[in-house]
Amino acid sequence: MTYTIKEVAAKTGLSIYTLRYYDQAGLLPFVSRNTAGYREFTDGDLQLIHTITCLKTTGMPLAKIRQYMTEVMQGPATIPQRQQLLSEHRQAVLAQQAQIQQSLQELDLKLAIYQHPAAVTFVNAELSAIQAEKVANGLPNPFKK
Amino acid sequence: MTYTIKEVAAKTGLSIYTLRYYDQAGLLPFVSRNTAGYREFTDGDLQLIHTITCLKTTGMPLAKIRQYMTEVMQGPATIPQRQQLLSEHRQAVLAQQAQIQQSLQELDLKLAIYQHPAAVTFVNAELSAIQAEKVANGLPNPFKK
DNA sequence: GCTTGCCCTTGAGTATACTCGAGGGTTTAT
DNA sequence: ATAAACCCTCGAGTATACTCAAGGGCAAGC
């Protein structure tokens, strides 16, 4: 059982264009062609594409993903490299998650202010303070009142 | 007390180029200019820039950030719009976090396999299975071994 | 008062990741 | 056997977010 590129697009959510682009970019060195030159995807290929989307979801650039897939193609000899690549990436993802978490909390705070009954008062106060700061420094007021 | 663009770059971690780019893109409508045409940043401006980086960290595109900052400039009348923009973004961030978390767990699994004493065996088995699948479908084997 | 360093704008260049149209071969269903 | 639907490559186009060089004005120290 093999799949056409259209079927793979439907299964993965990636567009046909994207799949071809990935192939051309060297992310899919495992995909075989039939005699007509058509790509034929196996279930194992889908697994590997799933790994690619995991890496992409976590923000890995295509060039790094390509490197990883190339190493996968070379068999067990590249396990140390893959291990390093993935564990470095893991650290980056953890850091990124922490940053997002922090920013999210600050946004939640802003939302809480907007939802407060006295939101208008708060917002006005904040706006006035910033404008006063400009005036105090002899600067033009960029706020249209 | 005001800051030059260079000082703001140092304080925020954004490059001078990026700050100017953001200004030109309409993300910094609050920044005043002195008589020479130089940007002069106040502490309040730094706060607003911090909000921008929070939005950016959480993946908001610059066009949306610009919209938000424009609304901020217009005072309390735009609180409902801002609320909607932020709460929609909040939902997107939560979804994104969940996706990252899921992908991260799958990557952790891969790492665990690579760290296992029998990693070579596992990797070889997986590779063989994929190659067997190709052969079973009469496809060329794209693996060099 | 002059050099050095900082600021400005404008416009072009870069990187990344797609997205699509043209032109042409293949497969499938009628 | 032929039209519709699908596949291919290649090259160009788009979107986003910077990044930088050129050319020129301003400012602070010696």
Tab-separated table of C-alpha atoms (C1' of nucleotides) in Angstrom:
chain	number	residue	atom	x	y	z
A	1	MET	CA	0.000	0.000	0.000
A	2	THR	CA	1.412	3.338	-1.070
A	3	TYR	CA	0.031	6.883	-1.177
A	4	THR	CA	0.075	9.613	-3.797
A	5	ILE	CA	1.251	13.077	-2.905
A	6	LYS	CA	-2.357	14.246	-2.808
A	7	GLU	CA	-3.264	11.601	-0.252
A	8	VAL	CA	-0.249	12.453	1.850
A	9	ALA	CA	-1.215	16.120	1.728
A	10	ALA	CA	-4.681	15.221	3.001
A	11	LYS	CA	-3.281	12.985	5.730
A	12	THR	CA	-0.635	15.387	6.972
A	13	GLY	CA	-2.303	18.746	6.472
A	14	LEU	CA	0.693	19.923	4.472
A	15	SER	CA	-0.047	21.234	0.987
A	16	ILE	CA	1.139	19.371	-2.100
A	17	TYR	CA	3.340	22.368	-2.826
A	18	THR	CA	4.886	22.179	0.606
A	19	LEU	CA	5.574	18.463	0.289
A	20	ARG	CA	7.312	18.979	-3.037
A	21	TYR	CA	9.192	21.925	-1.587
A	22	TYR	CA	10.334	19.794	1.346
A	23	ASP	CA	11.414	17.053	-1.006
A	24	GLN	CA	13.399	19.489	-3.095
A	25	ALA	CA	14.897	20.957	0.070
A	26	GLY	CA	16.191	17.517	1.011
A	27	LEU	CA	13.808	16.821	3.881
A	28	LEU	CA	12.337	13.732	2.236
A	29	PRO	CA	15.317	11.728	0.957
A	30	PHE	CA	13.458	8.541	1.856
A	31	VAL	CA	10.634	8.968	-0.656
A	32	SER	CA	10.762	6.610	-3.638
A	33	ARG	CA	9.611	7.270	-7.195
A	34	ASN	CA	7.764	4.878	-9.482
A	35	THR	CA	8.715	4.330	-13.115
A	36	ALA	CA	6.741	7.392	-14.196
A	37	GLY	CA	8.721	9.561	-11.783
A	38	TYR	CA	5.777	9.932	-9.402
A	39	ARG	CA	6.484	9.986	-5.692
A	40	GLU	CA	5.099	6.966	-3.861
A	41	PHE	CA	4.776	7.308	-0.109
A	42	THR	CA	4.720	4.338	2.248
A	43	ASP	CA	3.399	4.190	5.792
A	44	GLY	CA	6.959	4.400	7.037
A	45	ASP	CA	7.370	7.593	5.037
A	46	LEU	CA	4.329	9.031	6.793
A	47	GLN	CA	5.994	8.263	10.114
A	48	LEU	CA	9.100	10.115	9.048
A	49	ILE	CA	7.034	13.059	7.813
A	50	HIS	CA	5.339	13.079	11.180
A	51	THR	CA	8.737	13.455	12.799
A	52	ILE	CA	9.424	16.353	10.471
A	53	THR	CA	6.249	18.111	11.544
A	54	CYS	CA	7.174	17.567	15.196
A	55	LEU	CA	10.476	19.300	14.570
A	56	LYS	CA	8.806	22.065	12.619
A	57	THR	CA	6.106	22.605	15.241
A	58	THR	CA	8.809	23.126	17.801
A	59	GLY	CA	10.433	25.760	15.627
A	60	MET	CA	13.331	23.942	14.044
A	61	PRO	CA	14.414	25.554	10.747
A	62	LEU	CA	14.196	23.411	7.617
A	63	ALA	CA	17.981	23.327	7.211
A	64	LYS	CA	18.362	21.590	10.596
A	65	ILE	CA	15.530	19.214	9.861
A	66	ARG	CA	17.231	18.336	6.615
A	67	GLN	CA	20.430	17.616	8.508
A	68	TYR	CA	18.564	15.345	10.914
A	69	MET	CA	16.806	13.431	8.153
A	70	THR	CA	20.093	13.013	6.325
A	71	GLU	CA	21.568	11.497	9.465
A	72	VAL	CA	18.575	9.206	9.825
A	73	MET	CA	19.198	7.956	6.289
A	74	GLN	CA	22.728	6.996	7.207
A	75	GLY	CA	21.735	4.479	9.836
A	76	PRO	CA	22.923	3.817	13.396
A	77	ALA	CA	26.368	5.334	12.838
A	78	THR	CA	24.877	8.816	13.179
A	79	ILE	CA	23.067	8.179	16.457
A	80	PRO	CA	25.470	10.372	18.446
A	81	GLN	CA	24.966	13.316	16.088
A	82	ARG	CA	21.200	12.904	16.136
A	83	GLN	CA	21.249	12.690	19.890
A	84	GLN	CA	23.161	15.938	20.135
A	85	LEU	CA	20.975	17.686	17.579
A	86	LEU	CA	17.795	16.646	19.343
A	87	SER	CA	18.959	17.383	22.836
A	88	GLU	CA	20.182	20.827	21.831
A	89	HIS	CA	16.869	21.422	20.192
A	90	ARG	CA	15.102	20.184	23.274
A	91	GLN	CA	16.885	22.789	25.369
A	92	ALA	CA	15.910	25.505	22.889
A	93	VAL	CA	12.286	24.412	23.010
A	94	LEU	CA	12.256	24.456	26.799
A	95	ALA	CA	13.683	27.971	26.814
A	96	GLN	CA	11.179	29.069	24.231
A	97	GLN	CA	8.324	27.564	26.232
A	98	ALA	CA	9.439	29.438	29.332
A	99	GLN	CA	9.527	32.703	27.390
A	100	ILE	CA	6.098	32.136	25.923
A	101	GLN	CA	4.742	31.265	29.354
A	102	GLN	CA	6.135	34.475	30.803
A	103	SER	CA	4.780	36.617	27.992
A	104	LEU	CA	1.429	34.908	28.210
A	105	GLN	CA	1.154	35.771	31.868
A	106	GLU	CA	1.810	39.405	31.110
A	107	LEU	CA	-0.844	39.351	28.417
A	108	ASP	CA	-3.264	37.749	30.847
A	109	LEU	CA	-2.615	40.647	33.176
A	110	LYS	CA	-3.471	43.113	30.416
A	111	LEU	CA	-6.626	41.180	29.671
A	112	ALA	CA	-7.574	41.226	33.338
A	113	ILE	CA	-7.246	44.997	33.354
A	114	TYR	CA	-9.423	45.344	30.278
A	115	GLN	CA	-12.045	43.127	31.895
A	116	HIS	CA	-12.050	45.054	35.154
A	117	PRO	CA	-15.088	47.323	35.730
A	118	ALA	CA	-12.764	50.308	36.118
A	119	ALA	CA	-10.845	49.501	32.954
A	120	VAL	CA	-11.568	52.881	31.384
A	121	THR	CA	-10.119	54.649	34.426
A	122	PHE	CA	-6.981	52.505	34.402
A	123	VAL	CA	-6.409	52.964	30.708
A	124	ASN	CA	-6.944	56.700	30.927
A	125	ALA	CA	-4.536	56.984	33.836
A	126	GLU	CA	-1.869	55.063	31.976
A	127	LEU	CA	-2.336	57.128	28.851
A	128	SER	CA	-2.189	60.400	30.806
A	129	ALA	CA	0.993	59.332	32.547
A	130	ILE	CA	2.720	58.612	29.254
A	131	GLN	CA	1.596	61.885	27.756
A	132	ALA	CA	2.670	63.810	30.857
A	133	GLU	CA	6.081	62.182	30.530
A	134	LYS	CA	6.379	63.480	26.984
A	135	VAL	CA	5.348	66.994	28.001
A	136	ALA	CA	7.741	66.959	30.953
A	137	ASN	CA	10.544	66.278	28.499
A	138	GLY	CA	9.429	69.020	26.125
A	139	LEU	CA	8.467	66.541	23.451
A	140	PRO	CA	5.533	66.733	21.036
A	141	ASN	CA	2.538	64.628	22.026
A	142	PRO	CA	2.044	61.866	19.471
A	143	PHE	CA	-1.357	60.954	20.934
A	144	LYS	CA	-4.428	62.233	19.227
A	145	LYS	CA	-6.694	63.115	22.069
B	1	MET	CA	14.935	61.424	31.250
B	2	THR	CA	14.814	60.113	27.693
B	3	TYR	CA	16.755	57.484	25.768
B	4	THR	CA	18.380	57.422	22.352
B	5	ILE	CA	17.630	54.624	19.960
B	6	LYS	CA	20.995	53.087	20.775
B	7	GLU	CA	20.174	52.965	24.473
B	8	VAL	CA	16.777	51.453	23.773
B	9	ALA	CA	18.399	48.836	21.582
B	10	ALA	CA	20.723	47.921	24.453
B	11	LYS	CA	17.866	47.814	26.964
B	12	THR	CA	15.471	45.784	24.846
B	13	GLY	CA	17.811	43.505	22.960
B	14	LEU	CA	16.275	44.621	19.679
B	15	SER	CA	18.695	45.998	17.095
B	16	ILE	CA	18.626	49.657	16.086
B	17	TYR	CA	17.596	48.484	12.642
B	18	THR	CA	14.701	46.538	14.059
B	19	LEU	CA	13.504	49.473	16.155
B	20	ARG	CA	13.505	51.741	13.131
B	21	TYR	CA	11.805	49.046	11.099
B	22	TYR	CA	9.121	48.695	13.748
B	23	ASP	CA	8.647	52.448	13.835
B	24	GLN	CA	8.285	52.571	10.085
B	25	ALA	CA	5.876	49.641	10.224
B	26	GLY	CA	3.670	51.622	12.581
B	27	LEU	CA	4.386	49.652	15.753
B	28	LEU	CA	5.789	52.657	17.606
B	29	PRO	CA	3.323	55.494	16.954
B	30	PHE	CA	3.949	56.742	20.492
B	31	VAL	CA	7.602	57.657	20.005
B	32	SER	CA	8.327	61.400	19.883
B	33	ARG	CA	10.984	63.186	17.878
B	34	ASN	CA	13.119	66.105	19.042
B	35	THR	CA	13.709	69.209	16.942
B	36	ALA	CA	16.522	67.494	15.034
B	37	GLY	CA	14.173	64.662	14.037
B	38	TYR	CA	15.838	62.201	16.436
B	39	ARG	CA	13.635	59.695	18.218
B	40	GLU	CA	13.472	60.247	21.978
B	41	PHE	CA	12.208	57.324	24.012
B	42	THR	CA	10.659	57.730	27.463
B	43	ASP	CA	10.243	55.103	30.176
B	44	GLY	CA	6.612	54.791	29.180
B	45	ASP	CA	7.735	54.038	25.645
B	46	LEU	CA	9.928	51.248	26.986
B	47	GLN	CA	6.883	49.765	28.695
B	48	LEU	CA	4.971	49.817	25.433
B	49	ILE	CA	7.900	48.258	23.596
B	50	HIS	CA	7.946	45.565	26.235
B	51	THR	CA	4.324	44.817	25.433
B	52	ILE	CA	5.294	44.565	21.780
B	53	THR	CA	7.972	41.997	22.563
B	54	CYS	CA	5.471	40.004	24.623
B	55	LEU	CA	3.167	39.867	21.633
B	56	LYS	CA	6.015	38.981	19.324
B	57	THR	CA	7.364	36.272	21.639
B	58	THR	CA	3.976	34.642	21.565
B	59	GLY	CA	3.987	34.646	17.773
B	60	MET	CA	1.770	37.569	16.869
B	61	PRO	CA	2.570	38.936	13.389
B	62	LEU	CA	3.703	42.551	13.166
B	63	ALA	CA	0.530	43.618	11.342
B	64	LYS	CA	-1.611	42.538	14.311
B	65	ILE	CA	0.746	44.166	16.782
B	66	ARG	CA	0.477	47.351	14.791
B	67	GLN	CA	-3.291	47.144	14.987
B	68	TYR	CA	-3.130	46.696	18.741
B	69	MET	CA	-0.773	49.615	19.261
B	70	THR	CA	-2.956	51.799	17.074
B	71	GLU	CA	-5.901	50.937	19.277
B	72	VAL	CA	-3.878	51.708	22.375
B	73	MET	CA	-3.153	55.149	20.948
B	74	GLN	CA	-6.843	55.847	20.590
B	75	GLY	CA	-7.588	55.581	24.286
B	76	PRO	CA	-10.290	53.768	26.260
B	77	ALA	CA	-12.798	53.767	23.399
B	78	THR	CA	-10.951	50.849	21.832
B	79	ILE	CA	-10.891	48.660	24.938
B	80	PRO	CA	-13.459	46.194	23.514
B	81	GLN	CA	-11.424	45.708	20.335
B	82	ARG	CA	-8.204	45.249	22.295
B	83	GLN	CA	-9.912	42.789	24.577
B	84	GLN	CA	-11.074	40.745	21.629
B	85	LEU	CA	-7.715	40.891	19.902
B	86	LEU	CA	-5.864	39.779	23.028
B	87	SER	CA	-8.286	37.048	24.020
B	88	GLU	CA	-8.258	35.601	20.505
B	89	HIS	CA	-4.485	35.710	20.594
B	90	ARG	CA	-4.539	34.086	24.011
B	91	GLN	CA	-6.500	31.158	22.608
B	92	ALA	CA	-4.037	30.828	19.737
B	93	VAL	CA	-1.109	30.798	22.146
B	94	LEU	CA	-2.715	28.125	24.309
B	95	ALA	CA	-3.307	25.974	21.238
B	96	GLN	CA	0.255	26.525	20.097
B	97	GLN	CA	1.587	25.615	23.544
B	98	ALA	CA	-0.376	22.387	23.519
B	99	GLN	CA	1.003	21.497	20.093
B	100	ILE	CA	4.549	22.239	21.152
B	101	GLN	CA	4.099	20.195	24.296
B	102	GLN	CA	2.847	17.239	22.301
B	103	SER	CA	5.674	17.447	19.774
B	104	LEU	CA	8.201	17.833	22.542
B	105	GLN	CA	7.014	14.629	24.160
B	106	GLU	CA	7.451	12.771	20.918
B	107	LEU	CA	10.945	14.158	20.547
B	108	ASP	CA	11.702	13.121	24.117
B	109	LEU	CA	10.673	9.635	23.154
B	110	LYS	CA	13.093	9.662	20.238
B	111	LEU	CA	15.836	10.901	22.516
B	112	ALA	CA	15.077	8.148	24.993
B	113	ILE	CA	15.483	5.602	22.243
B	114	TYR	CA	18.822	7.060	21.185
B	115	GLN	CA	20.004	6.949	24.790
B	116	HIS	CA	18.958	3.360	25.318
B	117	PRO	CA	21.812	0.813	25.386
B	118	ALA	CA	20.167	-1.082	22.528
B	119	ALA	CA	19.709	2.039	20.452
B	120	VAL	CA	21.647	0.634	17.522
B	121	THR	CA	19.396	-2.405	17.405
B	122	PHE	CA	16.226	-0.297	17.500
B	123	VAL	CA	17.418	2.069	14.820
B	124	ASN	CA	18.496	-0.784	12.590
B	125	ALA	CA	15.163	-2.525	13.012
B	126	GLU	CA	13.273	0.620	12.102
B	127	LEU	CA	15.434	1.255	9.085
B	128	SER	CA	15.067	-2.327	7.881
B	129	ALA	CA	11.311	-2.169	8.232
B	130	ILE	CA	11.095	0.943	6.098
B	131	GLN	CA	13.353	-0.534	3.443
B	132	ALA	CA	11.398	-3.774	3.449
B	133	GLU	CA	8.233	-1.762	2.900
B	134	LYS	CA	9.748	-0.151	-0.175
B	135	VAL	CA	10.860	-3.477	-1.579
B	136	ALA	CA	7.467	-5.016	-0.881
B	137	ASN	CA	5.953	-2.314	-3.060
B	138	GLY	CA	8.461	-2.778	-5.831
B	139	LEU	CA	10.020	0.616	-5.236
B	140	PRO	CA	13.686	1.573	-5.481
B	141	ASN	CA	15.494	1.747	-2.160
B	142	PRO	CA	16.548	5.333	-1.506
B	143	PHE	CA	18.748	4.282	1.417
B	144	LYS	CA	22.437	3.950	0.842
B	145	LYS	CA	23.677	0.970	2.721
C	1	DG	C1'	35.989	74.619	14.575
C	2	DC	C1'	36.647	70.161	13.549
C	3	DT	C1'	36.660	65.337	14.091
C	4	DT	C1'	34.262	61.447	15.777
C	5	DG	C1'	30.240	59.347	16.692
C	6	DC	C1'	25.493	59.204	16.622
C	7	DC	C1'	21.154	60.163	14.286
C	8	DC	C1'	18.134	60.353	10.097
C	9	DT	C1'	15.789	58.445	5.566
C	10	DT	C1'	15.562	55.783	1.445
C	11	DG	C1'	16.070	51.969	-0.987
C	12	DA	C1'	18.074	47.764	-1.843
C	13	DG	C1'	19.436	43.128	-0.191
C	14	DT	C1'	18.884	38.755	2.582
C	15	DA	C1'	16.775	34.745	4.734
C	16	DT	C1'	13.093	31.671	5.295
C	17	DA	C1'	9.269	29.285	3.893
C	18	DC	C1'	6.248	28.706	1.061
C	19	DT	C1'	2.892	29.277	-3.323
C	20	DC	C1'	1.777	29.143	-7.931
C	21	DG	C1'	1.613	29.099	-13.171
C	22	DA	C1'	3.369	27.135	-17.377
C	23	DG	C1'	4.385	23.381	-20.012
C	24	DG	C1'	4.281	18.671	-20.451
C	25	DG	C1'	3.807	13.560	-19.375
C	26	DT	C1'	0.578	9.721	-16.988
C	27	DT	C1'	-3.485	7.402	-15.324
C	28	DT	C1'	-8.266	6.513	-15.060
C	29	DA	C1'	-12.900	6.352	-16.206
C	30	DT	C1'	-16.174	6.493	-19.758
D	1	DA	C1'	-9.374	6.561	-27.467
D	2	DT	C1'	-10.100	10.525	-25.346
D	3	DA	C1'	-11.200	13.792	-21.721
D	4	DA	C1'	-10.573	14.725	-16.930
D	5	DA	C1'	-7.830	14.413	-13.238
D	6	DC	C1'	-3.404	13.770	-11.524
D	7	DC	C1'	1.626	13.819	-11.550
D	8	DC	C1'	6.169	16.039	-12.743
D	9	DT	C1'	9.878	20.045	-12.993
D	10	DC	C1'	11.321	24.640	-13.295
D	11	DG	C1'	11.319	29.137	-12.447
D	12	DA	C1'	9.149	33.049	-10.819
D	13	DG	C1'	6.357	35.375	-7.286
D	14	DT	C1'	4.765	36.347	-2.430
D	15	DA	C1'	4.909	37.209	2.514
D	16	DT	C1'	7.297	38.244	6.585
D	17	DA	C1'	10.815	40.111	9.111
D	18	DC	C1'	14.590	41.932	9.240
D	19	DT	C1'	19.518	43.956	7.805
D	20	DC	C1'	22.449	47.045	5.794
D	21	DA	C1'	24.879	50.663	2.890
D	22	DA	C1'	24.746	55.275	1.069
D	23	DG	C1'	24.301	59.941	1.670
D	24	DG	C1'	23.674	63.528	4.666
D	25	DG	C1'	22.520	66.201	9.060
D	26	DC	C1'	23.507	67.019	14.228
D	27	DA	C1'	26.204	67.027	18.690
D	28	DA	C1'	29.815	66.548	22.083
D	29	DG	C1'	34.615	66.596	23.210
D	30	DC	C1'	39.115	68.361	22.436
